[in-house]
Amino acid sequence: MRFDARRMVAGRGLLVAVVAAGALAAGGATAAIAAADGGEGDSPSGEKPARTAVSLAQAADAALKTVPGKVREIELESEDGATVWEVEVLTGDGAARKVVVDSGSGKVAADRPEKGDDDKGEATALSGARTSVADAAAAALKAVPGHATSAGFDRDGGRAVWEVDVTGSDGSEHEVTVDDATGKAAAQKGDDDD
């Protein structure tokens, strides 16, 4: 039996080509999943990450210790394979900053300027807010037991409100509106109420 070097190289060349094609296909699938994610951090199905060791109120507190101001919005997200709280803080001088808080440890992982959101009316309303994001989440959780996954300050029909997303104890999703003036849950929508 004779050894044929050309045949062996051609065989290895084919093997290398097959392995490279497989690696490219896997990379393409990863890119497709990332694109389906929309860059927002939720899973492709749109589900929120599971309950975390650090609550919404604790994450807001950690963010405000790093960047003094008022929380405009806080949301539980998946970022680079880790579940984090993304907290948008409006500083005393009106600048918006995004603070990323690790949902397992409560430590601040990042603090950077927030770009492109200059709603001066909302910023003015937030500066005069009577209810904190932590108190709004507590009011929402009183109305719907479970865990809060996001909260955001908004104006609804001329009044200031907090919109708090809660995953109920039974796993159902709810959006609870908390009136800023009273600090009480004013309305709620379940996932069936769309």
mmCIF file of C-alpha atoms in Angstrom:
data_model
loop_
_atom_site.group_PDB
_atom_site.id
_atom_site.type_symbol
_atom_site.label_atom_id
_atom_site.label_comp_id
_atom_site.label_asym_id
_atom_site.label_seq_id
_atom_site.Cartn_x
_atom_site.Cartn_y
_atom_site.Cartn_z
ATOM 1 C CA MET A 1 0.000 0.000 0.000
ATOM 2 C CA ARG A 2 1.415 3.327 -1.035
ATOM 3 C CA PHE A 3 1.099 6.623 0.838
ATOM 4 C CA ASP A 4 -0.420 9.394 -1.361
ATOM 5 C CA ALA A 5 0.282 12.865 0.130
ATOM 6 C CA ARG A 6 -1.974 14.664 -2.341
ATOM 7 C CA ARG A 7 -4.904 12.522 -1.360
ATOM 8 C CA MET A 8 -4.305 13.129 2.355
ATOM 9 C CA VAL A 9 -4.067 16.920 1.913
ATOM 10 C CA ALA A 10 -7.204 16.946 -0.166
ATOM 11 C CA GLY A 11 -8.957 14.930 2.560
ATOM 12 C CA ARG A 12 -7.743 17.265 5.329
ATOM 13 C CA GLY A 13 -8.579 20.273 3.196
ATOM 14 C CA LEU A 14 -12.106 18.969 2.867
ATOM 15 C CA LEU A 15 -12.277 18.349 6.619
ATOM 16 C CA VAL A 16 -11.033 21.879 7.362
ATOM 17 C CA ALA A 17 -13.591 23.321 4.949
ATOM 18 C CA VAL A 18 -16.427 21.363 6.611
ATOM 19 C CA VAL A 19 -15.353 22.465 10.117
ATOM 20 C CA ALA A 20 -15.067 26.100 8.974
ATOM 21 C CA ALA A 21 -18.517 25.968 7.384
ATOM 22 C CA GLY A 22 -19.941 24.568 10.636
ATOM 23 C CA ALA A 23 -18.328 27.351 12.660
ATOM 24 C CA LEU A 24 -19.737 29.984 10.300
ATOM 25 C CA ALA A 25 -23.201 28.433 10.513
ATOM 26 C CA ALA A 26 -23.045 28.477 14.330
ATOM 27 C CA GLY A 27 -21.950 32.116 14.260
ATOM 28 C CA GLY A 28 -24.810 32.953 11.928
ATOM 29 C CA ALA A 29 -27.306 31.297 14.268
ATOM 30 C CA THR A 30 -25.923 33.297 17.182
ATOM 31 C CA ALA A 31 -26.251 36.507 15.164
ATOM 32 C CA ALA A 32 -29.835 35.601 14.233
ATOM 33 C CA ILE A 33 -30.756 35.058 17.889
ATOM 34 C CA ALA A 34 -29.143 38.370 18.827
ATOM 35 C CA ALA A 35 -31.065 40.116 16.047
ATOM 36 C CA ALA A 36 -34.331 38.513 17.185
ATOM 37 C CA ASP A 37 -33.562 39.819 20.673
ATOM 38 C CA GLY A 38 -33.826 43.340 19.260
ATOM 39 C CA GLY A 39 -30.869 44.487 21.319
ATOM 40 C CA GLU A 40 -33.143 45.105 24.284
ATOM 41 C CA GLY A 41 -31.952 42.204 26.384
ATOM 42 C CA ASP A 42 -35.192 40.250 26.677
ATOM 43 C CA SER A 43 -35.258 36.743 25.315
ATOM 44 C CA PRO A 44 -36.388 36.282 21.678
ATOM 45 C CA SER A 45 -39.781 35.180 23.008
ATOM 46 C CA GLY A 46 -40.098 38.537 24.817
ATOM 47 C CA GLU A 47 -40.118 37.005 28.288
ATOM 48 C CA LYS A 48 -38.534 38.884 31.173
ATOM 49 C CA PRO A 49 -35.681 37.277 33.071
ATOM 50 C CA ALA A 50 -36.640 35.340 36.203
ATOM 51 C CA ARG A 51 -36.808 36.614 39.799
ATOM 52 C CA THR A 52 -33.516 37.996 41.058
ATOM 53 C CA ALA A 53 -31.686 38.221 44.395
ATOM 54 C CA VAL A 54 -31.706 42.041 44.161
ATOM 55 C CA SER A 55 -35.151 43.662 44.043
ATOM 56 C CA LEU A 56 -36.128 46.650 41.938
ATOM 57 C CA ALA A 57 -36.021 48.904 45.027
ATOM 58 C CA GLN A 58 -32.554 47.647 46.037
ATOM 59 C CA ALA A 59 -31.228 48.177 42.497
ATOM 60 C CA ALA A 60 -32.657 51.714 42.410
ATOM 61 C CA ASP A 61 -31.000 52.450 45.764
ATOM 62 C CA ALA A 62 -27.622 51.169 44.501
ATOM 63 C CA ALA A 63 -27.926 53.288 41.341
ATOM 64 C CA LEU A 64 -28.800 56.431 43.319
ATOM 65 C CA LYS A 65 -25.800 55.928 45.607
ATOM 66 C CA THR A 66 -23.613 56.031 42.483
ATOM 67 C CA VAL A 67 -25.492 58.774 40.621
ATOM 68 C CA PRO A 68 -27.543 61.100 42.851
ATOM 69 C CA GLY A 69 -30.834 62.172 41.295
ATOM 70 C CA LYS A 70 -34.208 60.578 40.565
ATOM 71 C CA VAL A 71 -34.903 57.283 38.837
ATOM 72 C CA ARG A 72 -36.836 57.832 35.625
ATOM 73 C CA GLU A 73 -36.946 54.190 34.572
ATOM 74 C CA ILE A 74 -35.650 50.835 35.758
ATOM 75 C CA GLU A 75 -35.876 47.522 33.949
ATOM 76 C CA LEU A 76 -34.652 43.979 34.424
ATOM 77 C CA GLU A 77 -32.650 42.959 31.346
ATOM 78 C CA SER A 78 -30.278 40.300 30.051
ATOM 79 C CA GLU A 79 -26.967 41.860 29.056
ATOM 80 C CA ASP A 80 -23.978 39.843 27.849
ATOM 81 C CA GLY A 81 -25.442 36.653 29.323
ATOM 82 C CA ALA A 82 -26.073 38.172 32.763
ATOM 83 C CA THR A 83 -29.306 39.437 34.267
ATOM 84 C CA VAL A 84 -28.945 43.087 35.284
ATOM 85 C CA TRP A 85 -31.057 46.051 36.290
ATOM 86 C CA GLU A 86 -30.742 48.963 33.844
ATOM 87 C CA VAL A 87 -31.550 52.155 35.723
ATOM 88 C CA GLU A 88 -32.008 55.524 34.043
ATOM 89 C CA VAL A 89 -31.284 58.313 36.525
ATOM 90 C CA LEU A 90 -32.048 61.971 35.946
ATOM 91 C CA THR A 91 -29.388 64.044 37.729
ATOM 92 C CA GLY A 92 -29.984 67.383 39.442
ATOM 93 C CA ASP A 93 -28.619 69.256 36.408
ATOM 94 C CA GLY A 94 -31.059 67.457 34.079
ATOM 95 C CA ALA A 95 -28.600 65.003 32.524
ATOM 96 C CA ALA A 96 -29.720 61.409 32.087
ATOM 97 C CA ARG A 97 -27.367 58.559 33.028
ATOM 98 C CA LYS A 98 -27.755 54.811 32.620
ATOM 99 C CA VAL A 99 -26.547 52.793 35.593
ATOM 100 C CA VAL A 100 -26.259 49.010 35.283
ATOM 101 C CA VAL A 101 -26.685 47.059 38.536
ATOM 102 C CA ASP A 102 -25.855 43.356 38.868
ATOM 103 C CA SER A 103 -29.087 41.575 39.835
ATOM 104 C CA GLY A 104 -27.269 38.963 41.905
ATOM 105 C CA SER A 105 -24.921 41.123 43.962
ATOM 106 C CA GLY A 106 -26.409 44.630 43.826
ATOM 107 C CA LYS A 107 -23.060 46.063 42.701
ATOM 108 C CA VAL A 108 -22.949 48.779 40.052
ATOM 109 C CA ALA A 109 -21.406 47.319 36.897
ATOM 110 C CA ALA A 110 -21.563 50.418 34.666
ATOM 111 C CA ASP A 111 -22.456 54.099 34.694
ATOM 112 C CA ARG A 112 -22.652 55.976 31.398
ATOM 113 C CA PRO A 113 -24.439 58.969 29.859
ATOM 114 C CA GLU A 114 -27.842 58.222 28.365
ATOM 115 C CA LYS A 115 -28.241 59.561 24.837
ATOM 116 C CA GLY A 116 -31.161 60.850 22.836
ATOM 117 C CA ASP A 117 -33.923 61.242 25.443
ATOM 118 C CA ASP A 118 -34.634 64.926 26.016
ATOM 119 C CA ASP A 119 -38.264 65.120 27.159
ATOM 120 C CA LYS A 120 -37.975 68.350 29.181
ATOM 121 C CA GLY A 121 -41.615 68.225 30.294
ATOM 122 C CA GLU A 122 -41.225 64.750 31.714
ATOM 123 C CA ALA A 123 -37.934 65.717 33.348
ATOM 124 C CA THR A 124 -39.637 68.699 35.010
ATOM 125 C CA ALA A 125 -42.515 66.503 36.192
ATOM 126 C CA LEU A 126 -40.064 63.900 37.532
ATOM 127 C CA SER A 127 -38.118 66.530 39.466
ATOM 128 C CA GLY A 128 -41.356 67.334 41.331
ATOM 129 C CA ALA A 129 -42.420 63.704 41.781
ATOM 130 C CA ARG A 130 -43.909 62.872 45.178
ATOM 131 C CA THR A 131 -43.565 59.096 44.924
ATOM 132 C CA SER A 132 -40.191 57.395 44.533
ATOM 133 C CA VAL A 133 -39.706 54.439 42.215
ATOM 134 C CA ALA A 134 -39.259 52.182 45.282
ATOM 135 C CA ASP A 135 -42.554 53.387 46.780
ATOM 136 C CA ALA A 136 -44.308 52.959 43.423
ATOM 137 C CA ALA A 137 -43.024 49.377 43.186
ATOM 138 C CA ALA A 138 -44.193 48.692 46.756
ATOM 139 C CA ALA A 139 -47.677 50.035 45.919
ATOM 140 C CA ALA A 140 -47.812 47.892 42.776
ATOM 141 C CA LEU A 141 -46.730 44.790 44.702
ATOM 142 C CA LYS A 142 -49.415 45.490 47.307
ATOM 143 C CA ALA A 143 -52.000 45.452 44.492
ATOM 144 C CA VAL A 144 -50.467 42.426 42.719
ATOM 145 C CA PRO A 145 -48.272 40.141 44.849
ATOM 146 C CA GLY A 146 -45.187 38.922 42.980
ATOM 147 C CA HIS A 147 -42.017 40.712 41.874
ATOM 148 C CA ALA A 148 -41.541 43.946 39.954
ATOM 149 C CA THR A 149 -39.558 43.669 36.701
ATOM 150 C CA SER A 150 -39.682 47.305 35.580
ATOM 151 C CA ALA A 151 -40.995 50.739 36.487
ATOM 152 C CA GLY A 152 -41.087 53.983 34.577
ATOM 153 C CA PHE A 153 -42.241 57.524 35.230
ATOM 154 C CA ASP A 154 -44.770 58.862 32.728
ATOM 155 C CA ARG A 155 -47.464 61.449 32.237
ATOM 156 C CA ASP A 156 -50.906 60.029 31.545
ATOM 157 C CA GLY A 157 -53.652 62.471 30.623
ATOM 158 C CA GLY A 158 -51.934 65.358 32.384
ATOM 159 C CA ARG A 159 -51.177 63.505 35.600
ATOM 160 C CA ALA A 160 -47.886 61.999 36.668
ATOM 161 C CA VAL A 161 -47.861 58.214 37.100
ATOM 162 C CA TRP A 162 -45.498 55.304 37.547
ATOM 163 C CA GLU A 163 -46.084 52.303 35.278
ATOM 164 C CA VAL A 164 -44.836 49.180 37.058
ATOM 165 C CA ASP A 165 -44.600 45.742 35.433
ATOM 166 C CA VAL A 166 -45.167 42.920 37.911
ATOM 167 C CA THR A 167 -44.838 39.191 37.430
ATOM 168 C CA GLY A 168 -47.522 37.828 39.722
ATOM 169 C CA SER A 169 -46.997 34.965 42.141
ATOM 170 C CA ASP A 170 -48.794 32.748 39.611
ATOM 171 C CA GLY A 171 -46.431 33.813 36.787
ATOM 172 C CA SER A 172 -48.908 36.124 35.046
ATOM 173 C CA GLU A 173 -47.754 39.542 33.817
ATOM 174 C CA HIS A 174 -49.429 42.753 35.040
ATOM 175 C CA GLU A 175 -48.940 46.452 34.343
ATOM 176 C CA VAL A 176 -49.880 48.474 37.401
ATOM 177 C CA THR A 177 -50.327 52.253 37.183
ATOM 178 C CA VAL A 178 -49.430 54.075 40.391
ATOM 179 C CA ASP A 179 -50.632 57.667 40.806
ATOM 180 C CA ASP A 180 -47.644 59.854 41.699
ATOM 181 C CA ALA A 181 -49.733 62.290 43.768
ATOM 182 C CA THR A 182 -51.237 59.617 46.053
ATOM 183 C CA GLY A 183 -48.678 56.823 45.774
ATOM 184 C CA LYS A 184 -51.512 54.326 45.328
ATOM 185 C CA ALA A 185 -52.194 51.828 42.566
ATOM 186 C CA ALA A 186 -54.799 53.457 40.344
ATOM 187 C CA ALA A 187 -55.246 50.786 37.673
ATOM 188 C CA GLN A 188 -53.872 47.476 36.537
ATOM 189 C CA LYS A 189 -53.869 45.432 33.354
ATOM 190 C CA GLY A 190 -53.151 41.725 33.237
ATOM 191 C CA ASP A 191 -51.530 39.953 30.319
ATOM 192 C CA ASP A 192 -55.017 38.959 29.107
ATOM 193 C CA ASP A 193 -56.297 42.565 29.067
ATOM 194 C CA ASP A 194 -54.502 43.763 25.904
#
